[in-house]
Coordinates of C-alpha atoms and ligand atoms in Angstrom, one line a residue:
X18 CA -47.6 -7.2 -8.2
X19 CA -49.2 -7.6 -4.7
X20 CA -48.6 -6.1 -1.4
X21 CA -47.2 -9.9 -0.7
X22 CA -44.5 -10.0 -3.3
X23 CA -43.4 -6.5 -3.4
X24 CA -43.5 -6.1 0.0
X25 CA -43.5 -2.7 1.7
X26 CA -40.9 -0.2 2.2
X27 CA -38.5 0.4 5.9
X28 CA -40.0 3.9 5.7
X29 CA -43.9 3.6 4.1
X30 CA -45.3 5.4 6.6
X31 CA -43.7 9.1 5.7
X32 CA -44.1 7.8 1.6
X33 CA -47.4 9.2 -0.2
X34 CA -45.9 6.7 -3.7
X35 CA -43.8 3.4 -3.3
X36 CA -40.4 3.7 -4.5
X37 CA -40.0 3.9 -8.4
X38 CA -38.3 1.1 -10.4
X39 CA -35.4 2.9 -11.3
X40 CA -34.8 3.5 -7.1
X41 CA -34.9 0.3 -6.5
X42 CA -32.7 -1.2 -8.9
X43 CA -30.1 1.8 -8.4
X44 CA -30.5 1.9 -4.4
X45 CA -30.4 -2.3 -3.3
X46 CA -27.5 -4.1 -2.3
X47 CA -29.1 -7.1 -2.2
X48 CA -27.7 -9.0 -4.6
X49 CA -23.9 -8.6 -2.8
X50 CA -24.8 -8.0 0.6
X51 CA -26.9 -10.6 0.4
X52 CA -23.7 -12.9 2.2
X53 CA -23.6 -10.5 5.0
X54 CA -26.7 -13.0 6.8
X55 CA -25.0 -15.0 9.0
X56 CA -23.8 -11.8 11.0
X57 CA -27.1 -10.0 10.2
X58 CA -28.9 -12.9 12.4
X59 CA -26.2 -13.2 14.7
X60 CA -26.2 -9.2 15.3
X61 CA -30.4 -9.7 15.6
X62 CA -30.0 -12.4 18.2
X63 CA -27.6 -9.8 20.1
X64 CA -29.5 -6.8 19.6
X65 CA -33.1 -8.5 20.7
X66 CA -31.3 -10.4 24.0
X67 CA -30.1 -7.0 24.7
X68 CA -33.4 -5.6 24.4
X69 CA -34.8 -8.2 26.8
X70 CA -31.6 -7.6 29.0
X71 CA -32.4 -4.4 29.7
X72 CA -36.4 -4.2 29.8
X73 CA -37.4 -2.8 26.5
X74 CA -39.0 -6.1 25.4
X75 CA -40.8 -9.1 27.3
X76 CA -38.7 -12.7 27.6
X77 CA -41.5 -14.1 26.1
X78 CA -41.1 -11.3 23.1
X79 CA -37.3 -11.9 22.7
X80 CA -37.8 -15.8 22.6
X81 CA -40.3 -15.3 19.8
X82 CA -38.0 -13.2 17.5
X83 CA -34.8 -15.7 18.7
X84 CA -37.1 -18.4 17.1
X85 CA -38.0 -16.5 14.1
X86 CA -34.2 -15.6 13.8
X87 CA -33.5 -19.3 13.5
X88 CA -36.3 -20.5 11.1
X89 CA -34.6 -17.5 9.2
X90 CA -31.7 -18.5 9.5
X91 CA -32.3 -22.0 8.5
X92 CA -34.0 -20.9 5.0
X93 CA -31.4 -18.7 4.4
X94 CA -28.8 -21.6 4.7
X95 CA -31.0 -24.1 2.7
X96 CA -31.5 -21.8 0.3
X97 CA -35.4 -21.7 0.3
X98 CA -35.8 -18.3 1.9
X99 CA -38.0 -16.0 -0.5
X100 CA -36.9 -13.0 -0.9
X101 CA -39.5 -10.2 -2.1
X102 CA -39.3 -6.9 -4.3
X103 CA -39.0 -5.2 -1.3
X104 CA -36.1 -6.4 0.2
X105 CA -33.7 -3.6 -0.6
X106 CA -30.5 -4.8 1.5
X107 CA -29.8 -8.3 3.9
X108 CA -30.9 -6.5 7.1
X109 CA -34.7 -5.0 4.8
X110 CA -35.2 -8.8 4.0
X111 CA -34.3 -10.6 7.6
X112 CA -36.2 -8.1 9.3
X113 CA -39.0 -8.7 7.0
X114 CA -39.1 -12.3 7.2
X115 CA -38.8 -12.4 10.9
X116 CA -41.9 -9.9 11.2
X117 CA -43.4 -12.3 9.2
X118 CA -42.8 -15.0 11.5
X119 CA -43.2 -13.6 14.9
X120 CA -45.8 -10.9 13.9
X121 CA -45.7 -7.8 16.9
X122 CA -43.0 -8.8 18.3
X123 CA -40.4 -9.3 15.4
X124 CA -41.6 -6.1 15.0
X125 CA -40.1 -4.8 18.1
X126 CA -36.6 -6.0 16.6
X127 CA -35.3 -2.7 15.3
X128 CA -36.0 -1.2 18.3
X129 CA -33.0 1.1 19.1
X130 CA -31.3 0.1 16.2
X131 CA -30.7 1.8 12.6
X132 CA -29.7 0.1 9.7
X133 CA -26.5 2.4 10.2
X134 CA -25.5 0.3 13.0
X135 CA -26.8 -2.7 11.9
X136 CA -24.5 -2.8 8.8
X137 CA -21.2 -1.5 10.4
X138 CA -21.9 -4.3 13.3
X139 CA -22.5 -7.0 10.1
X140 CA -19.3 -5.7 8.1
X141 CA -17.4 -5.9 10.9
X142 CA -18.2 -9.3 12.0
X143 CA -17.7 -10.2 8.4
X144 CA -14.6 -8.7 8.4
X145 CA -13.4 -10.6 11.3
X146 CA -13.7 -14.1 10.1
X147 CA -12.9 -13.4 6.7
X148 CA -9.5 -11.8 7.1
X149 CA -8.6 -14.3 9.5
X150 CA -9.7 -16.9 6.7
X151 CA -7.0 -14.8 3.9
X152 CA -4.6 -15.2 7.2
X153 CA -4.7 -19.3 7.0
X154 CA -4.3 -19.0 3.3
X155 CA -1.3 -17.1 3.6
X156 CA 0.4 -19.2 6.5
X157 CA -0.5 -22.5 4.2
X158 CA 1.4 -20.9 1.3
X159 CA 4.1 -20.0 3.5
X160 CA 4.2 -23.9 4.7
X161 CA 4.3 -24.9 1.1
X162 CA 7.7 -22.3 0.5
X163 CA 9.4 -24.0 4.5
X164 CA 8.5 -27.4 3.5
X165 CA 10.0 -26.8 -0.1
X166 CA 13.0 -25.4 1.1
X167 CA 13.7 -27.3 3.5
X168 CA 13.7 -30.5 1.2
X169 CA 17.1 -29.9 -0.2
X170 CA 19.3 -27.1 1.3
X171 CA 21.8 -28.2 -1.4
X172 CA 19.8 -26.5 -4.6
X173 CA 21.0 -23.1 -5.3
X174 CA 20.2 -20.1 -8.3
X175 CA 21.9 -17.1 -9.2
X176 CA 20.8 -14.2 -7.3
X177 CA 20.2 -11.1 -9.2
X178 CA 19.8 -7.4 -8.9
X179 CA 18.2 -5.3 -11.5
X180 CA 18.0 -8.9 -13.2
X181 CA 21.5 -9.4 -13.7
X182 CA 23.2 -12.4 -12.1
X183 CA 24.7 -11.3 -9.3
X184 CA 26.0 -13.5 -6.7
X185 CA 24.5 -17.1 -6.2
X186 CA 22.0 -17.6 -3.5
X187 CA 20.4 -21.3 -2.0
X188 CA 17.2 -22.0 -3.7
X189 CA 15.9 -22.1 0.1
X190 CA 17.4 -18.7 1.3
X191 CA 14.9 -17.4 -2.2
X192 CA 12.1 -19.1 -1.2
X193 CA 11.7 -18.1 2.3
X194 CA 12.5 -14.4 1.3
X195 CA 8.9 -14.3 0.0
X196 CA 8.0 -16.5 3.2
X197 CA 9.3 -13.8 5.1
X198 CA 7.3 -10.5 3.5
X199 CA 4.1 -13.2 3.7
X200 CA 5.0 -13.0 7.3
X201 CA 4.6 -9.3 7.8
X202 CA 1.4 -9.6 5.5
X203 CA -0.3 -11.7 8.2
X204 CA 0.9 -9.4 11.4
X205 CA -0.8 -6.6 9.2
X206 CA -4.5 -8.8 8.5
X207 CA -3.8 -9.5 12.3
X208 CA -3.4 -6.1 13.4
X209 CA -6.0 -4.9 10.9
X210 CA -8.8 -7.5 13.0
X211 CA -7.7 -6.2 16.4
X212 CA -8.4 -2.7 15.2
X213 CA -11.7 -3.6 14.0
X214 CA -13.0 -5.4 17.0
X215 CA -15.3 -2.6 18.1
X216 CA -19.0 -3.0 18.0
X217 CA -20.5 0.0 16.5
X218 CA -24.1 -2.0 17.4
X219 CA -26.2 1.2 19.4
X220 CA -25.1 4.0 17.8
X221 CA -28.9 3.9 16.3
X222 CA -29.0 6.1 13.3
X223 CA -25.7 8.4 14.3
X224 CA -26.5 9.7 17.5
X225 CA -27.3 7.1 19.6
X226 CA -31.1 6.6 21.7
X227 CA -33.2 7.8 24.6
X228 CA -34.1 4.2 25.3
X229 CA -31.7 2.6 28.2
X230 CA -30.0 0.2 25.6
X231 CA -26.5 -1.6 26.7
X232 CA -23.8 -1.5 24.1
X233 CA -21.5 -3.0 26.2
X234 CA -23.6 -6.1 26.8
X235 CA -24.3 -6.5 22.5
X236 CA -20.5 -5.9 22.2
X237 CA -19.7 -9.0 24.6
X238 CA -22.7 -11.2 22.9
X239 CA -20.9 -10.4 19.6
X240 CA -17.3 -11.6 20.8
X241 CA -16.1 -7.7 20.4
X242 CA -13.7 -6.6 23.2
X243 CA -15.5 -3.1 23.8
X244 CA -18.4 -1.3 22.0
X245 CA -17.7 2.1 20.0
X246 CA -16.9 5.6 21.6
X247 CA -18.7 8.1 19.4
X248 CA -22.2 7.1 17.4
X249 CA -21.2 9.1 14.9
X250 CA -18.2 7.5 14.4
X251 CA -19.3 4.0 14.8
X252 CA -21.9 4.4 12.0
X253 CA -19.2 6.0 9.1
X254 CA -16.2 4.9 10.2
X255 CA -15.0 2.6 7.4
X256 CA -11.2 2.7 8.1
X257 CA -11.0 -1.0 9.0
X258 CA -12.2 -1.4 5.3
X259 CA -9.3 0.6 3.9
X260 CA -7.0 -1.2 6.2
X261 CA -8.1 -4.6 5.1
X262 CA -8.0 -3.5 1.5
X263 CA -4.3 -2.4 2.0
X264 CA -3.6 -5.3 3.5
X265 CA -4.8 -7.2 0.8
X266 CA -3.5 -5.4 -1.8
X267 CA 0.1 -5.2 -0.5
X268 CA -0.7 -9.2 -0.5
X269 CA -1.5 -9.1 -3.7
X270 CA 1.6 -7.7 -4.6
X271 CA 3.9 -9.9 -3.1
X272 CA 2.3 -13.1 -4.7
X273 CA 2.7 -11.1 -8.3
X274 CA 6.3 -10.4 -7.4
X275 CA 6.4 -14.4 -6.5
X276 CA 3.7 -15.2 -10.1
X277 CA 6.6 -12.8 -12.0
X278 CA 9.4 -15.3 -11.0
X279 CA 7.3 -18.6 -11.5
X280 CA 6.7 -16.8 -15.3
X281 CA 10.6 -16.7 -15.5
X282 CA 11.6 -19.8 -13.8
X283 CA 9.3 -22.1 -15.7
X284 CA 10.2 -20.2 -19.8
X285 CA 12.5 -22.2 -22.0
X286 CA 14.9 -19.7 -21.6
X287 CA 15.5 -20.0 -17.4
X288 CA 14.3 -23.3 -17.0
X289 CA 14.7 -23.1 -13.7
X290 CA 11.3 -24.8 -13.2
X291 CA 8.7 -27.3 -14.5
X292 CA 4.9 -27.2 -13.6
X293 CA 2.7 -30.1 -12.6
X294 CA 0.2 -30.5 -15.7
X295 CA -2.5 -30.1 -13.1
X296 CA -1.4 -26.5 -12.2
X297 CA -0.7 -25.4 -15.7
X298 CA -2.5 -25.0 -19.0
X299 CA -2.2 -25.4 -22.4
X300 CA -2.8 -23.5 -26.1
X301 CA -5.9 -23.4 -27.7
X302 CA -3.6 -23.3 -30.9
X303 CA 0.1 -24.2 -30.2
X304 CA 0.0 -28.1 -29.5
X305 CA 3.5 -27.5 -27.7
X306 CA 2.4 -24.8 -25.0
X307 CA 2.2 -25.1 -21.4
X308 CA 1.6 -21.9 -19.4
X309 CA 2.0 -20.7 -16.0
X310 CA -1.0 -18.9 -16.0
X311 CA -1.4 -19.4 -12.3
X312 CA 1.6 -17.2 -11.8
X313 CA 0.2 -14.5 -14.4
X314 CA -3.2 -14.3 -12.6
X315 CA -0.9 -14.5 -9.5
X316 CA 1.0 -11.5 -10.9
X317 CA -2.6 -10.0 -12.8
X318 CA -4.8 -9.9 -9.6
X319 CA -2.7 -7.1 -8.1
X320 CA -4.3 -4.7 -10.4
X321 CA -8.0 -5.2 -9.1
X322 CA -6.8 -5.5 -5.6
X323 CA -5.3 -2.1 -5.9
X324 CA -8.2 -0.8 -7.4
X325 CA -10.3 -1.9 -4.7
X326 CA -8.2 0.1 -2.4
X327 CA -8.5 3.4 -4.5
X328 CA -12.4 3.2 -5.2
X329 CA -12.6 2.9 -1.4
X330 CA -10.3 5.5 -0.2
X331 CA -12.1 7.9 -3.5
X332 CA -15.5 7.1 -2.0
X333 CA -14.6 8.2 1.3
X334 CA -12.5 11.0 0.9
X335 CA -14.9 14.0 1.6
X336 CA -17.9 12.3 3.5
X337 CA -19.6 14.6 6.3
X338 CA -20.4 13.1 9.2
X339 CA -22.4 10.3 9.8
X340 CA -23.8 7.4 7.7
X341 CA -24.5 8.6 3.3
X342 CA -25.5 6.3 1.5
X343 CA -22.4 6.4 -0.3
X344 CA -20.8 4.1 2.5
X345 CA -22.5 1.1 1.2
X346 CA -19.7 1.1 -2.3
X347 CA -17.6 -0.3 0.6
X348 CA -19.1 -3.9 0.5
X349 CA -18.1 -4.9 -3.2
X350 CA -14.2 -3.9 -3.3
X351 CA -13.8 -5.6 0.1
X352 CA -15.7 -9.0 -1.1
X353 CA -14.2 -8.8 -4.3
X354 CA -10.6 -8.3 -2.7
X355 CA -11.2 -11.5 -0.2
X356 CA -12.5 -13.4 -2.7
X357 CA -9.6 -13.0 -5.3
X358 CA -6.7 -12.9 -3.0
X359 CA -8.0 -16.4 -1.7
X360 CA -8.4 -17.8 -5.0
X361 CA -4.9 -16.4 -5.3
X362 CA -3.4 -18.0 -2.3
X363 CA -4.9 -21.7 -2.6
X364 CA -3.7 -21.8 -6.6
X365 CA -0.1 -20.3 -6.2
X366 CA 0.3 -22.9 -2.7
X367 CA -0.8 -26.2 -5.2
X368 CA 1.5 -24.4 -8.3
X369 CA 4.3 -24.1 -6.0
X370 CA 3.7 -27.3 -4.2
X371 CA 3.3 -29.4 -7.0
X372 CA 6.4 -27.8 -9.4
X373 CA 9.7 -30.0 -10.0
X374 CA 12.8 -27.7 -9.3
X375 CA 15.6 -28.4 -12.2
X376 CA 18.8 -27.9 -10.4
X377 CA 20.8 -28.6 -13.0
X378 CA 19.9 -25.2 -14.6
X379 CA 19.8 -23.0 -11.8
X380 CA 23.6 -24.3 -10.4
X381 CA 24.4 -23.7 -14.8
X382 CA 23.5 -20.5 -14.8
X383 CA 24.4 -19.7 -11.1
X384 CA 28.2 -21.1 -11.7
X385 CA 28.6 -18.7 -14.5
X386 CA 32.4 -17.2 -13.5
X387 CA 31.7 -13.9 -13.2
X388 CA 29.1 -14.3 -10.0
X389 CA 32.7 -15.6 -8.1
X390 CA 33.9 -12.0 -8.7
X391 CA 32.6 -10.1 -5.3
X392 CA 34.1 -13.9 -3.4
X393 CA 37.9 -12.7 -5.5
X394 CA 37.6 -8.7 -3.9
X395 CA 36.5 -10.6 -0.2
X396 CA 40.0 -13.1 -0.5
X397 CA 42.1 -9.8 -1.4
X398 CA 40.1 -8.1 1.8
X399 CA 41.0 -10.9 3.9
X400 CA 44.6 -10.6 2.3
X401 CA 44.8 -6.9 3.9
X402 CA 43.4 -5.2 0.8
X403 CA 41.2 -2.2 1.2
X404 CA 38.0 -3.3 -0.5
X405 CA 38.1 -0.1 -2.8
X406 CA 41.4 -1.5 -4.5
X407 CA 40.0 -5.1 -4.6
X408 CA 36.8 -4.3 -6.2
X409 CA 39.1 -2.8 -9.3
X410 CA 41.6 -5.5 -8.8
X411 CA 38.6 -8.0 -9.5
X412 CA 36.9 -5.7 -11.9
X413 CA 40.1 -5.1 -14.2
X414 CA 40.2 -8.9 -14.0
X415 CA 36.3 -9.3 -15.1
X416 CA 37.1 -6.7 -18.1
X417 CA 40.2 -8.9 -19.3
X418 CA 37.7 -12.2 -19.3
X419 CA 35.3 -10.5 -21.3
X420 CA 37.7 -9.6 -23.5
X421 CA 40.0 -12.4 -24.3
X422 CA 38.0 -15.4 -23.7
X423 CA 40.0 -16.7 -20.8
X424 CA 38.3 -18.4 -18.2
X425 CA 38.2 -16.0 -15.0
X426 CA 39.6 -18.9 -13.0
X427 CA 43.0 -19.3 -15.1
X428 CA 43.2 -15.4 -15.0
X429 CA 43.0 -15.1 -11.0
X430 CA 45.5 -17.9 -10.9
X431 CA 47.9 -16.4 -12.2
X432 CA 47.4 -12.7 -11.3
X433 CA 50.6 -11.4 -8.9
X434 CA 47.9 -10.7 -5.8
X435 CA 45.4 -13.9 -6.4
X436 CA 46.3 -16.7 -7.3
X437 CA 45.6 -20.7 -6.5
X438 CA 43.5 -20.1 -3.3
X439 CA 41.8 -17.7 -4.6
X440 CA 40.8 -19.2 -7.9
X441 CA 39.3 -22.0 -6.1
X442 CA 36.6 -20.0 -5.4
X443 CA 35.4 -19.4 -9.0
X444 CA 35.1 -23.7 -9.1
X445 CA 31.3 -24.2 -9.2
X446 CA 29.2 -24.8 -6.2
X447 CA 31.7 -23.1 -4.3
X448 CA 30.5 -19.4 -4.3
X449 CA 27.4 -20.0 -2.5
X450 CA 29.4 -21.4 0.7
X451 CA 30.9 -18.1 0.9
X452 CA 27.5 -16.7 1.9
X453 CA 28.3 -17.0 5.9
X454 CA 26.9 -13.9 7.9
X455 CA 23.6 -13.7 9.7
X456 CA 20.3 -14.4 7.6
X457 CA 22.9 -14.6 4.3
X458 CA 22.5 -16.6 1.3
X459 CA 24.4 -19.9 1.9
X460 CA 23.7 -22.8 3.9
X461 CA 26.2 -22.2 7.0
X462 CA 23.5 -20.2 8.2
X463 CA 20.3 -21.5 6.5
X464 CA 19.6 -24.2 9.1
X465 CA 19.2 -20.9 11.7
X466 CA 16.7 -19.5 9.4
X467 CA 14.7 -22.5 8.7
X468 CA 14.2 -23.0 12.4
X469 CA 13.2 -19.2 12.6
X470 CA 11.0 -18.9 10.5
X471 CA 9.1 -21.9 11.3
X472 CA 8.9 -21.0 14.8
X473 CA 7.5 -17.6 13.5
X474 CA 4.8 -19.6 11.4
X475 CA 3.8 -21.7 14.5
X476 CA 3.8 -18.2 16.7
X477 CA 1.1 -17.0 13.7
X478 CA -0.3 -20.1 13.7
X479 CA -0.8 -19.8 17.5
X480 CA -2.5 -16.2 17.0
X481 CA -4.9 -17.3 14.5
X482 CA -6.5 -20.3 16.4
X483 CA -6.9 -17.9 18.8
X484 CA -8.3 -15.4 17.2
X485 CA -11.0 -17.7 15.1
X486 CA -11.9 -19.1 18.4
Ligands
LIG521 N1 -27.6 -1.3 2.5 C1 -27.1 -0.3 3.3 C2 -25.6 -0.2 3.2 O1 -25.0 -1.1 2.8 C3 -27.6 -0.4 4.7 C4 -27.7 0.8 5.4 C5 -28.8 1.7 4.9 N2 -29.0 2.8 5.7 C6 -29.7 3.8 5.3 N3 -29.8 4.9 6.1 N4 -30.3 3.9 4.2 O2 -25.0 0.8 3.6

């Protein structure tokens, strides 16, 4: 191949051989990092103003790179940019091109600057606007689960612990339990993008320069509150990676827990839900089938977002100090992890959005007698019996409806320390009232919540805008 196509290595000069085939292949990032432009531009228009800002190139030089940063820039976006053999990583090929372009003094651009920095500064950036991006998704599943909810506050399930029905709950009080963990998931993406706002861009290689470059200045072209401490950990510090991948992954495992019940609710056996054709699929083989596979690939993803967590942390554990190449296995887990939990997001919000609730079977199942036992033990409480002796009371009572046959209701009727009263409250549709206290199940209280948590998602909502802007 010629010089032209295969382009030369970042570091010819100290190279007797160009790189071997095998090198290449095994060394570029390329073909994944290759998304990173946007912030590999804007981090070169920042870098080269700085430059200028300080004295180490001519206005006229920093103009002619800006301009070659934009005809760059432009190809990239159109898709017509050519990239060449040589073009080991993003920051190889802009640099390249932009040379190209604005001959000596594009190649003045890396003055000062290492590909060390130059990648941290690109993840970062990246980073920013993506997590902020998995944040929206988040808040516009957590709309879908408020508006749902709040559509009919009359709808109510059984609740269950270790999957047995346990007491019943409203259908909205459920809902906006996930609505609540999704909460915490976007303070933690939130707090993970504050952390990261730090502009490694002038740590050079790993120990910063002898040229009289102004990291502070970069840091505030690049919408960073402050630029880094210490080079050297500016150039390997990857914890913001980590973070985001926990964050993600703990994401990940709240929509499986949500995909898990969606799996249940929509099987012949609960019925507690029906899916809109659009948002389910069908057999290949069994004419009859429709499948929630949203809410198993809901549940599914979880694995690889973990996983993407554990390569990272495995890949760091151990590093010396500063940059190893070793650091650049952090770009595919963290793209990967964005990428899925979005897909995620956007196809659980249309399931769940689009999904016809049957109440009919949730209040069946929820009215079963039994779930009215812990409302019997509270009436003997509020009787002046020590809840100790009511839970037997009720559970003797349970025992003798298993056993006989006889509806749970007629039994508390006529038991000496019941009775009437008290057997009104195995009737269905009334155990769910009972559910009273603060943030509880039943729907004395779940106006409260409603207006709570919506005024959390506009608080969020408020936090995002201004962090995008
Ligand atoms: N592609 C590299 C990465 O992602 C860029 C940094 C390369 N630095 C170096 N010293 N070889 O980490």
């Amino acid at each position: 191949m010629s010089d032209e196509t295969t382009g030369k290595t970042l570091w010819h000069g100290r190279f007797a051989s160009g790189p071997a085939d095998a090198l290449m292949r095994f060394n570029a990032s390329l073909s994944f990092d290759q998304r990173l432009w946007p912030d590999d531009i804007a981090g070169s228009r920042a870098h080269v103003r700085g430059l200028a800002a300080v004295g180490l190139i001519t206005d006229a030089e920093r103009d002619a790179v800006l301009a070659a940063l934009d005809v760059t820039a432009m190809e990239l976006a159109a898709g017509t940019f050519q990239f060449v053999q040589s073009d080991e990583d993003i920051h190889t090929a802009v640099e390249r091109r932009v040379t190209e372009i604005a001959g000596p003094a594009g190649a003045k651009l890396h003055t000062a600057r290492s590909r060390n920095d130059q990648v941290a500064t690109d993840l970062r950036l990246w980073a920013r606007r993506e997590l902020v991006a998995v944040a929206e998704g988040v808040l516009a599943l957590q709309d879908v689960l408020v508006d749902r909810a709040a559509a009919d506050t009359s709808i109510y399930l059984p609740g269950y612990t270790h999957l047995q029905r346990a007491q019943p709950v409203l259908l909205a009080h459920h809902l906006l339990a996930h609505g609540w963990a999704l909460a915490r998931d976007v303070d933690r993406l939130l707090a993970t993008v504050e952390r990261l706002d730090v502009s490694p861009l002038g740590a050079g290689a790993l120990a910063g320069t002898s040229l009289p470059i102004d990291p502070e200045f970069t840091a505030a072209q690049l919408g960073f509150s402050r630029p880094f401490d210490n080079s050297l950990d500016a150039v390997s510090d990857r914890d913001y990676v980590a973070e985001a991948l926990f964050d993600i992954a703990l994401l990940g495992i709240h929509l499986s827990r949500i995909g898990e019940e969606w799996v249940l609710w929509t099987s012949e056996e609960f019925g507690f839900a029906k899916l809109d054709d659009g948002y389910s699929t069908g057999s290949s083989m069994l004419p009859q089938k429709k499948n929630a596979d949203i809410a198993e690939l809901a549940r599914g993803k979880a694995g690889r977002l973990i996983g993407n967590l554990v390569a990272l942390l495995t890949v760091l554990k151990g590093l010396p100090l500063a940059y190893n190449k070793d650091l650049q296995e952090d770009k595919e887990p963290l793209f990967d992890s964005v990428e899925h939990v979005s897909l995620a997001l956007t196809a659980l919000t249309g399931m769940i959005a689009t999904a016809t609730f049957v109440p009919e079977r949730m209040a069946a199942a929820a009215d079963s007698e039994t779930t009215a036992a812990t409302d019997l033990a509270e009436w003997l409480v509020r009787a002046g019996t020590p809840f100790r002796e009511a839970h037997a009371i009720v559970g003797a009572l349970v025992r003798d409806h298993l056993a006989s046959g006889t509806s749970l209701r007629e039994l508390a009727a006529g038991h000496e320390r019941l009775g009437p009263d008290a057997a009104a409250l195995v009737r269905p549709g009334v155990g769910v009232q009972q559910r009273s206290s603060r943030g509880a199940a039943g729907p004395a209280v779940i106006e409260r919540q409603l207006t709570d948590f919506r005024n959390r998602l506009a608080v969020d909502r408020d936090r995002l805008v201004h962090r995008s802007a």
